[in-house]
Each structure stands twice: as structure tokens, then as C-alpha cells.
Amino acid sequence: MRIRSTAGVVAVVAASGAMLLAACAPGQVEGGSSDTGGSDPTEVESVDPSEFAGKTLNYVYFTDGPDEAATRELITAFEETYDVTVNLEILPYADLVTSVTQRLTGGNAPDVARLSTLQDFRADLLPLGQYLGADYRDEFLEGPLQAVVEDDGDIIAVPSDQTLNGLFVNVDLFDQAGVELPDPQDPWTWEEMLDAASKVKAATGTAYAFAMDKSGHRLSTVLSQYGTALLSADGVALDEAKAVAAMQPLVDMMAVDDMPRDFWLGSGSRYEGANEIFLAGETPIYLSGTWNVGLIDENAEFEWAVAPNACEAECGGFPGGKYMAAFRESKNPALAAEFIRFMNETGNQEIFLQAAGSLPTRVDLQESGVTYPESRQAAMDVFNLDLGRTPTFGYESNASPAFSGSATELVNQISEVVAGNKDLPTAMADLRTSTQSILDEVTSW
């Protein structure tokens, strides 16, 4: 469980030779938008890469920090391979939807964008099958594909990286308390995890036994482990009885401050990260996600590790991630599709994942594993194991257009319970009703 690895970092940028693209696909007006209704995504023509020479591509991007340098490295390789120019426009995440919406309204669509959700632009996104082939989707894992596949089987984006929720543990505190950590191949049950956390707190005098980010995404991890989710591909999926069972341990811990109650109630509906609580050594167990591996690696003054998620009805975590998508109004749709393909080749996706601390979306990379910086390899290996245990219904829930609003409502309902304003069964019944209303609203647009 300790952070140990001897593997080095191998970075390979794969340059393309001939590729399969549609220079002017059925229904496609060169230099304009595409109406793919009725077109066969298997109709893909070979194109000489030299046809792209001299063209310019606009890529709208938001950065989580360490991924920017890797993105620039890969863009340089793409420019050199195809003799093109890529304009990288980095926007604050909070401005992304507004900015892209304004550009689409003004007839100035970007060619490609990095997105965390597809809902805001789904009708504007370019189907990729006509450029990359119907079989291209088979290179990616089934789970993250669920958000990008249309009813006709075509894809409107490529899942470019995955995140996963999971458990960070303070190894020094566990050692001090003489409490064993689970083997990554043999996860705790929820009862075993809570018992271990209580023993460490009692033995070491920490302020808390358990902490988690104030997030509906993190709460969805616990719902998933108890066998339910907010949403499915068919609609509202919440099993109220299972949700009560899942949330009860958290409510009980906050009632006695084994989990920080004031932290949960102090920020209203807003997201709040509990990383500072963990880094201060105030809790032995912290539920967060892959994006915090780098932060904790750089800032922890104690030995830490990632433990496998606790199991109940299900194991694993709850998935998230980013997408690369092109727009129908792109002036260079074939080039945009090839850029997306290039950035997500096996070697190139690995370069990005190594820097970003994310998990693969490619089948071959999940099977082979990704080489991360030495001090982070063991942690990411545990996350990758948990990725294989994560049930597919979590991907369905996260892909729903109603997930974001429903996840916020989940936080609000738990806050009402913790504040003593309602009981947990009532809160979960109200959550199901609210989730249905949110789904009805977003699907009526």
C-alpha cells in the first residue's frame, strides 16, 4: 500500500502516415457544416495528409494545471506532422460554456473543444464516424463511450481521459494505530472501513475518522457502492431504500463529528474540497479522486497511499472525465476529426494521462497500464484496479443530462438531514421527485 514504484516514464508521440478520413463526406460541403442524416459512418475515404498543409485549427481548451504542458507538446507534434497551425485558446472552466455558446451564435465556431459534459452542445457536435470509421469507437472502453454514442451508433466526441473517486489514506496514522490497510486486490467492506477509521482516530487522536469532498459526485460513489444511482439511460433510477442505507453512515458520522459536520454545512450548495483536512493530518481516510494525486504527492508531509474503494453491493468508484469534440460548423471538419484521433492515439493519450494524473479511456491502455511518475504510480495503479470494478450504471448516471443538477440536489438533501431539518427517508424521497423534475426540464429543451 505504500507509494513504491521503480518504473520510469516513457513518452512516445506517434506520427501518422496514411489515415482514413473523409475529404468531403456524404452531405458535407467542403469548408462548411455537415448534415449527417442518412449518411453511413462506414463510408470513409483515404486522404493524403498533405491536403491539410497550411490549414489552421482552433482548439478551445480549459486546463486542470499539469495537463497544459503535455497538451502543448502534443499540439507541436501534430503541427509538425501535418504542416498545420493549431491555435490553442485556453479559457477558465467557468467561462467555457458561455464563450463557446456565444461563438456558435455568432457563426464563429471553434473546430475542437475540450468539454466536461456534452449536454450544452450536443446538437452542435460533429458526428465522427464519417471521418474516423464506424469501428473507431471500439478502441475505447464501454463505460466512457456511453456519453458520446448517438442512437445511430455514431460518436459525437471522444472520451479523452477518465477520473475516478477513491480513498486516500494516511499511512503514518494507520501504522501508528497498528491498523492494517486492505490489499488492493481485496477491498474493505463499508463496515470494515468504518471500523478501521474509528480505531485509527481513537488511537491517534485525530479530529475526524473520515472526510470527503462536499460533492454530489462523491456522494454518488457511495450510492453506487450500495447498488443504486441517481439516473440511468432510461430515466430516474434512484432506489430510495438503497439510498437511505448508503447515506446513513455519513449522516451518523456527521452527527458525532467523526466526519466534519461544520465543513459540510458551511458552504451552502457549493462544492468544497476536503483536501486541506487530509493534508493537515486531521483524518486517516479521505474520499476524493484521481485529480488530487499530484496535489497530495507534492504537499503531504506524511506517507500516504490510495486504498481500494469500500464494497457493499458493488465495488469500485464513480467515474468522471473529459471529452474532445468537433463542431458541425467547423471550417475544417476533416482536420478537426484527425486532430482528435491524433491526440488520442495510444502513445499520445498516455503522455497526457501521465501529466494530468488521469485514467485511460482506451482499451489497450487499460489493459497494458499507464506509466506515471514514480511517486504516483502505486496510487494510480489502485485507481486503475478500481476502474475495472466500477459498475457500468455509474457511467450511465454521470452521462445523463440531468446529472449535474441532480447531484447538487443530492448535496442539498443531505445537508437538510445533517442540519436536522428532515429525516433521511423523506430526504431521499424528495431527491427522487426533484431528480425527475430536473430530468423533465433538461429533456424538454
C-alpha positions as semicolon CSV with decimal commas, in nm:
position;residue;x (nm);y (nm);z (nm)
1;M;0,000;0,000;0,000
2;R;0,290;0,240;0,037
3;I;0,381;0,453;-0,262
4;R;0,652;0,249;-0,425
5;S;0,742;0,210;-0,794
6;T;1,055;0,156;-0,997
7;A;0,905;0,212;-1,343
8;G;1,029;0,502;-1,550
9;V;0,829;0,730;-1,771
10;V;0,819;0,656;-2,142
11;A;0,674;0,922;-2,373
12;V;0,604;0,840;-2,733
13;V;0,441;1,070;-2,982
14;A;0,318;0,857;-3,270
15;A;0,334;1,032;-3,604
16;S;0,070;0,923;-3,853
17;G;0,129;0,807;-4,202
18;A;-0,172;0,750;-4,424
19;M;-0,505;0,786;-4,245
20;L;-0,871;0,717;-4,301
21;L;-1,070;1,039;-4,338
22;A;-1,345;1,181;-4,549
23;A;-1,213;1,463;-4,762
24;C;-1,570;1,551;-4,849
25;A;-1,805;1,305;-4,686
26;P;-2,162;1,241;-4,800
27;G;-2,371;1,550;-4,727
28;Q;-2,058;1,750;-4,649
29;V;-1,991;2,086;-4,810
30;E;-1,618;2,138;-4,803
31;G;-1,524;2,412;-4,560
32;G;-1,873;2,412;-4,408
33;S;-2,103;2,222;-4,179
34;S;-2,229;1,868;-4,220
35;D;-2,576;1,721;-4,212
36;T;-2,510;1,355;-4,148
37;G;-2,869;1,240;-4,153
38;G;-2,880;0,921;-4,353
39;S;-2,506;0,906;-4,420
40;D;-2,325;0,582;-4,349
41;P;-2,040;0,630;-4,097
42;T;-1,855;0,341;-4,264
43;E;-1,812;0,546;-4,583
44;V;-1,461;0,668;-4,513
45;E;-1,218;0,774;-4,781
46;S;-0,838;0,780;-4,773
47;V;-0,689;1,126;-4,769
48;D;-0,333;1,233;-4,826
49;P;-0,216;1,417;-4,510
50;S;-0,055;1,677;-4,735
51;E;-0,405;1,806;-4,812
52;F;-0,409;1,960;-4,463
53;A;-0,087;2,157;-4,519
54;G;-0,120;2,527;-4,446
55;K;-0,457;2,500;-4,269
56;T;-0,535;2,637;-3,925
57;L;-0,732;2,468;-3,647
58;N;-0,881;2,642;-3,342
59;Y;-0,884;2,439;-3,019
60;V;-1,079;2,576;-2,720
61;Y;-0,938;2,429;-2,401
62;F;-0,960;2,450;-2,024
63;T;-0,676;2,323;-1,810
64;D;-0,664;2,147;-1,476
65;G;-0,299;2,255;-1,441
66;P;-0,034;1,994;-1,519
67;D;-0,209;1,880;-1,837
68;E;-0,135;2,207;-2,022
69;A;0,233;2,136;-2,089
70;A;0,157;1,789;-2,224
71;T;-0,118;1,931;-2,445
72;R;0,119;2,188;-2,592
73;E;0,379;1,916;-2,655
74;L;0,127;1,705;-2,846
75;I;-0,001;2,003;-3,042
76;T;0,354;2,080;-3,156
77;A;0,391;1,721;-3,277
78;F;0,062;1,746;-3,466
79;E;0,163;2,074;-3,629
80;E;0,495;1,930;-3,742
81;T;0,336;1,609;-3,874
82;Y;0,073;1,781;-4,087
83;D;0,228;2,123;-4,154
84;V;-0,067;2,299;-3,993
85;T;-0,120;2,561;-3,723
86;V;-0,322;2,495;-3,408
87;N;-0,448;2,798;-3,220
88;L;-0,482;2,689;-2,857
89;E;-0,731;2,913;-2,679
90;I;-0,729;2,846;-2,303
91;L;-1,040;2,960;-2,118
92;P;-1,127;2,948;-1,748
93;Y;-1,352;2,649;-1,692
94;A;-1,628;2,875;-1,558
95;D;-1,634;3,068;-1,888
96;L;-1,623;2,773;-2,125
97;V;-1,994;2,716;-2,190
98;T;-2,076;3,087;-2,223
99;S;-1,785;3,157;-2,455
100;V;-1,846;2,862;-2,687
101;T;-2,220;2,935;-2,695
102;Q;-2,151;3,294;-2,800
103;R;-1,914;3,179;-3,073
104;L;-2,169;2,934;-3,209
105;T;-2,439;3,200;-3,206
106;G;-2,206;3,442;-3,381
107;G;-2,110;3,197;-3,656
108;N;-1,753;3,164;-3,528
109;A;-1,749;2,804;-3,411
110;P;-1,421;2,659;-3,285
111;D;-1,300;2,349;-3,464
112;V;-1,243;2,141;-3,150
113;A;-1,314;2,189;-2,780
114;R;-1,230;2,011;-2,459
115;L;-1,554;1,956;-2,266
116;S;-1,652;1,810;-1,931
117;T;-2,011;1,750;-2,044
118;L;-2,172;1,727;-2,386
119;Q;-2,522;1,835;-2,290
120;D;-2,482;2,208;-2,365
121;F;-2,365;2,148;-2,724
122;R;-2,494;1,804;-2,822
123;A;-2,686;1,925;-3,128
124;D;-2,383;2,126;-3,245
125;L;-2,127;1,846;-3,232
126;L;-1,984;1,678;-3,539
127;P;-2,050;1,304;-3,584
128;L;-1,708;1,146;-3,621
129;G;-1,786;0,813;-3,785
130;Q;-1,779;0,954;-4,137
131;Y;-1,420;1,066;-4,079
132;L;-1,278;0,802;-3,846
133;G;-1,486;0,497;-3,936
134;A;-1,758;0,304;-3,758
135;D;-1,503;0,076;-3,586
136;Y;-1,306;0,362;-3,431
137;R;-1,528;0,361;-3,123
138;D;-1,411;0,004;-3,049
139;E;-1,074;0,144;-2,942
140;F;-1,238;0,294;-2,631
141;L;-1,381;0,148;-2,313
142;E;-1,752;0,079;-2,298
143;G;-1,813;0,289;-1,986
144;P;-1,692;0,631;-2,102
145;L;-1,836;0,569;-2,451
146;Q;-2,188;0,581;-2,309
147;A;-2,185;0,961;-2,303
148;V;-2,080;1,002;-2,667
149;V;-2,274;0,740;-2,867
150;E;-2,580;0,857;-3,058
151;D;-2,889;0,648;-3,133
152;D;-2,748;0,555;-3,475
153;G;-2,427;0,421;-3,316
154;D;-2,209;0,710;-3,431
155;I;-1,999;0,906;-3,182
156;I;-2,006;1,285;-3,139
157;A;-1,693;1,309;-2,923
158;V;-1,402;1,102;-2,796
159;P;-1,362;1,038;-2,421
160;S;-1,008;1,165;-2,373
161;D;-0,943;1,088;-2,007
162;Q;-1,118;0,949;-1,703
163;T;-1,127;1,042;-1,339
164;L;-1,242;0,815;-1,059
165;N;-1,339;0,875;-0,699
166;G;-1,146;0,683;-0,438
167;L;-0,987;0,669;-0,094
168;F;-0,670;0,845;0,015
169;V;-0,525;0,716;0,342
170;N;-0,266;0,850;0,585
171;V;-0,028;0,554;0,614
172;D;0,160;0,704;0,909
173;L;-0,160;0,726;1,113
174;F;-0,255;0,367;1,029
175;D;0,095;0,248;1,124
176;Q;0,082;0,446;1,449
177;A;-0,251;0,287;1,535
178;G;-0,140;-0,062;1,432
179;V;-0,435;-0,093;1,193
180;E;-0,381;-0,277;0,866
181;L;-0,475;-0,138;0,528
182;P;-0,655;-0,362;0,278
183;D;-0,477;-0,531;-0,009
184;P;-0,566;-0,353;-0,337
185;Q;-0,694;-0,688;-0,465
186;D;-0,917;-0,742;-0,160
187;P;-1,111;-0,423;-0,073
188;W;-1,271;-0,337;0,259
189;T;-1,643;-0,369;0,313
190;W;-1,801;-0,045;0,431
191;E;-1,828;-0,186;0,783
192;E;-1,459;-0,282;0,781
193;M;-1,354;0,060;0,652
194;L;-1,554;0,249;0,914
195;D;-1,425;0,021;1,189
196;A;-1,066;0,082;1,076
197;A;-1,123;0,458;1,061
198;S;-1,269;0,465;1,412
199;K;-0,978;0,264;1,553
200;V;-0,721;0,496;1,394
201;K;-0,899;0,805;1,523
202;A;-0,918;0,662;1,876
203;A;-0,553;0,556;1,877
204;T;-0,405;0,872;1,725
205;G;-0,639;1,146;1,846
206;T;-0,723;1,283;1,502
207;A;-1,011;1,527;1,477
208;Y;-1,206;1,303;1,240
209;A;-1,226;0,942;1,126
210;F;-1,339;1,016;0,770
211;A;-1,365;1,314;0,537
212;M;-1,495;1,363;0,184
213;D;-1,538;1,646;-0,059
214;K;-1,876;1,816;-0,040
215;S;-1,989;1,696;-0,379
216;G;-2,282;1,514;-0,532
217;H;-2,029;1,330;-0,746
218;R;-1,856;1,197;-0,436
219;L;-2,189;1,107;-0,274
220;S;-2,274;0,919;-0,592
221;T;-1,974;0,697;-0,522
222;V;-2,141;0,579;-0,203
223;L;-2,478;0,536;-0,377
224;S;-2,305;0,323;-0,641
225;Q;-2,139;0,102;-0,382
226;Y;-2,480;0,037;-0,228
227;G;-2,619;-0,058;-0,569
228;T;-2,806;0,249;-0,687
229;A;-2,760;0,574;-0,880
230;L;-2,946;0,896;-0,943
231;L;-3,012;0,825;-1,310
232;S;-2,986;0,565;-1,583
233;A;-3,012;0,571;-1,959
234;D;-3,388;0,519;-1,915
235;G;-3,454;0,796;-1,662
236;V;-3,458;0,834;-1,284
237;A;-3,300;0,526;-1,124
238;L;-3,274;0,609;-0,754
239;D;-3,373;0,323;-0,525
240;E;-3,483;0,510;-0,212
241;A;-3,421;0,222;0,030
242;K;-3,070;0,165;-0,102
243;A;-3,002;0,539;-0,095
244;V;-3,105;0,557;0,271
245;A;-2,872;0,266;0,352
246;A;-2,587;0,435;0,160
247;M;-2,622;0,778;0,315
248;Q;-2,692;0,665;0,673
249;P;-2,325;0,601;0,768
250;L;-2,230;0,951;0,651
251;V;-2,518;1,113;0,839
252;D;-2,431;0,911;1,151
253;M;-2,065;1,013;1,133
254;M;-2,152;1,381;1,098
255;A;-2,390;1,356;1,393
256;V;-2,094;1,277;1,622
257;D;-1,835;1,473;1,419
258;D;-1,643;1,166;1,310
259;M;-1,692;1,328;0,969
260;P;-1,666;1,711;0,977
261;R;-2,023;1,843;1,016
262;D;-1,940;2,215;1,004
263;F;-1,741;2,163;0,684
264;W;-2,045;2,006;0,521
265;L;-2,289;2,275;0,632
266;G;-2,060;2,575;0,590
267;S;-2,069;2,632;0,215
268;G;-2,435;2,605;0,117
269;S;-2,478;2,419;-0,211
270;R;-2,126;2,494;-0,331
271;Y;-1,862;2,231;-0,394
272;E;-1,597;2,220;-0,123
273;G;-1,281;2,008;-0,127
274;A;-1,166;1,842;0,196
275;N;-0,804;1,809;0,083
276;E;-0,681;2,059;0,343
277;I;-0,832;1,847;0,622
278;F;-0,646;1,541;0,493
279;L;-0,317;1,725;0,436
280;A;-0,333;1,867;0,790
281;G;-0,336;1,511;0,925
282;E;-0,683;1,554;1,075
283;T;-0,835;1,240;0,923
284;P;-0,694;0,898;0,831
285;I;-0,929;0,845;0,533
286;Y;-1,033;1,095;0,265
287;L;-1,277;1,026;-0,020
288;S;-1,180;1,233;-0,324
289;G;-1,043;1,140;-0,667
290;T;-0,756;1,091;-0,909
291;W;-0,706;1,465;-0,973
292;N;-0,576;1,503;-0,616
293;V;-0,290;1,253;-0,654
294;G;-0,049;1,522;-0,773
295;L;-0,154;1,773;-0,507
296;I;-0,118;1,523;-0,225
297;D;0,209;1,388;-0,362
298;E;0,355;1,739;-0,366
299;N;0,219;1,860;-0,033
300;A;0,173;1,571;0,210
301;E;0,423;1,571;0,497
302;F;0,338;1,211;0,581
303;E;0,338;0,881;0,399
304;W;0,014;0,834;0,209
305;A;-0,145;0,581;-0,021
306;V;-0,461;0,511;-0,214
307;A;-0,675;0,229;-0,079
308;P;-0,935;0,044;-0,287
309;N;-1,288;0,173;-0,256
310;A;-1,503;0,001;0,001
311;C;-1,752;-0,256;-0,128
312;E;-2,111;-0,319;-0,034
313;A;-2,347;-0,438;-0,307
314;E;-2,090;-0,315;-0,562
315;C;-1,723;-0,222;-0,561
316;G;-1,525;0,045;-0,744
317;G;-1,573;0,419;-0,756
318;F;-1,776;0,669;-0,957
319;P;-1,646;0,789;-1,293
320;G;-1,597;1,131;-1,445
321;G;-1,382;1,263;-1,725
322;K;-1,333;1,493;-2,024
323;Y;-1,413;1,477;-2,393
324;M;-1,269;1,611;-2,716
325;A;-1,536;1,716;-2,965
326;A;-1,552;1,889;-3,302
327;F;-1,834;2,115;-3,418
328;R;-2,060;2,078;-3,721
329;E;-1,983;2,439;-3,815
330;S;-1,607;2,379;-3,819
331;K;-1,441;2,523;-4,127
332;N;-1,205;2,221;-4,131
333;P;-1,411;1,921;-4,009
334;A;-1,181;1,652;-4,151
335;L;-0,878;1,818;-3,993
336;A;-1,068;1,854;-3,664
337;A;-1,152;1,483;-3,664
338;E;-0,792;1,390;-3,738
339;F;-0,669;1,615;-3,458
340;I;-0,898;1,436;-3,214
341;R;-0,777;1,098;-3,341
342;F;-0,410;1,201;-3,318
343;M;-0,441;1,338;-2,964
344;N;-0,598;1,010;-2,855
345;E;-0,359;0,763;-3,018
346;T;-0,226;0,516;-2,764
347;G;0,112;0,683;-2,708
348;N;-0,026;1,035;-2,714
349;Q;-0,309;0,966;-2,472
350;E;-0,054;0,810;-2,237
351;I;0,158;1,126;-2,247
352;F;-0,145;1,331;-2,149
353;L;-0,254;1,091;-1,874
354;Q;0,095;1,082;-1,723
355;A;0,090;1,459;-1,685
356;A;-0,274;1,501;-1,583
357;G;-0,290;1,209;-1,341
358;S;-0,597;1,071;-1,516
359;L;-0,703;0,721;-1,616
360;P;-0,718;0,582;-1,969
361;T;-1,024;0,566;-2,190
362;R;-0,855;0,339;-2,445
363;V;-0,899;-0,037;-2,419
364;D;-0,532;-0,106;-2,490
365;L;-0,410;0,138;-2,225
366;Q;-0,632;-0,002;-1,955
367;E;-0,503;-0,349;-2,038
368;S;-0,135;-0,251;-2,051
369;G;-0,145;0,012;-1,777
370;V;-0,005;0,365;-1,788
371;T;0,341;0,456;-1,661
372;Y;0,306;0,753;-1,424
373;P;0,574;0,942;-1,229
374;E;0,736;0,704;-0,984
375;S;0,595;0,862;-0,668
376;R;0,239;0,837;-0,805
377;Q;0,246;0,502;-0,982
378;A;0,118;0,287;-0,694
379;A;-0,171;0,523;-0,627
380;M;-0,277;0,532;-0,992
381;D;-0,247;0,153;-1,015
382;V;-0,503;0,118;-0,735
383;F;-0,734;0,363;-0,910
384;N;-0,696;0,160;-1,229
385;L;-0,788;-0,159;-1,045
386;D;-1,098;0,012;-0,909
387;L;-1,184;0,131;-1,257
388;G;-1,225;-0,233;-1,354
389;R;-1,460;-0,289;-1,058
390;T;-1,678;0,015;-1,124
391;P;-2,030;-0,082;-1,241
392;T;-2,147;0,049;-1,576
393;F;-2,459;0,211;-1,429
394;G;-2,233;0,479;-1,282
395;Y;-2,132;0,581;-1,632
396;E;-2,498;0,598;-1,735
397;S;-2,579;0,822;-1,441
398;N;-2,286;1,054;-1,498
399;A;-2,368;1,078;-1,871
400;S;-2,729;1,186;-1,810
401;P;-2,808;1,550;-1,895
402;A;-2,980;1,571;-1,556
403;F;-2,682;1,450;-1,352
404;S;-2,529;1,785;-1,262
405;G;-2,850;1,935;-1,126
406;S;-2,950;1,614;-0,953
407;A;-2,608;1,579;-0,789
408;T;-2,642;1,930;-0,646
409;E;-2,986;1,837;-0,517
410;L;-2,835;1,528;-0,350
411;V;-2,594;1,755;-0,162
412;N;-2,880;1,983;-0,060
413;Q;-3,092;1,696;0,070
414;I;-2,808;1,551;0,278
415;S;-2,741;1,899;0,417
416;E;-3,106;1,923;0,523
417;V;-3,073;1,594;0,709
418;V;-2,744;1,688;0,875
419;A;-2,893;2,023;0,983
420;G;-3,184;1,838;1,145
421;N;-3,449;1,977;0,911
422;K;-3,578;1,643;0,780
423;D;-3,522;1,271;0,823
424;L;-3,320;1,069;0,573
425;P;-3,607;0,865;0,419
426;T;-3,800;1,185;0,349
427;A;-3,491;1,346;0,200
428;M;-3,432;1,055;-0,038
429;A;-3,798;1,054;-0,143
430;D;-3,774;1,428;-0,209
431;L;-3,450;1,370;-0,400
432;R;-3,619;1,124;-0,634
433;T;-3,900;1,371;-0,700
434;S;-3,654;1,655;-0,764
435;T;-3,443;1,439;-0,994
436;Q;-3,749;1,361;-1,205
437;S;-3,832;1,731;-1,230
438;I;-3,474;1,816;-1,334
439;L;-3,475;1,540;-1,595
440;D;-3,810;1,656;-1,734
441;E;-3,678;2,010;-1,762
442;V;-3,349;1,934;-1,938
443;T;-3,504;1,688;-2,182
444;S;-3,777;1,933;-2,282
445;W;-3,531;2,182;-2,434
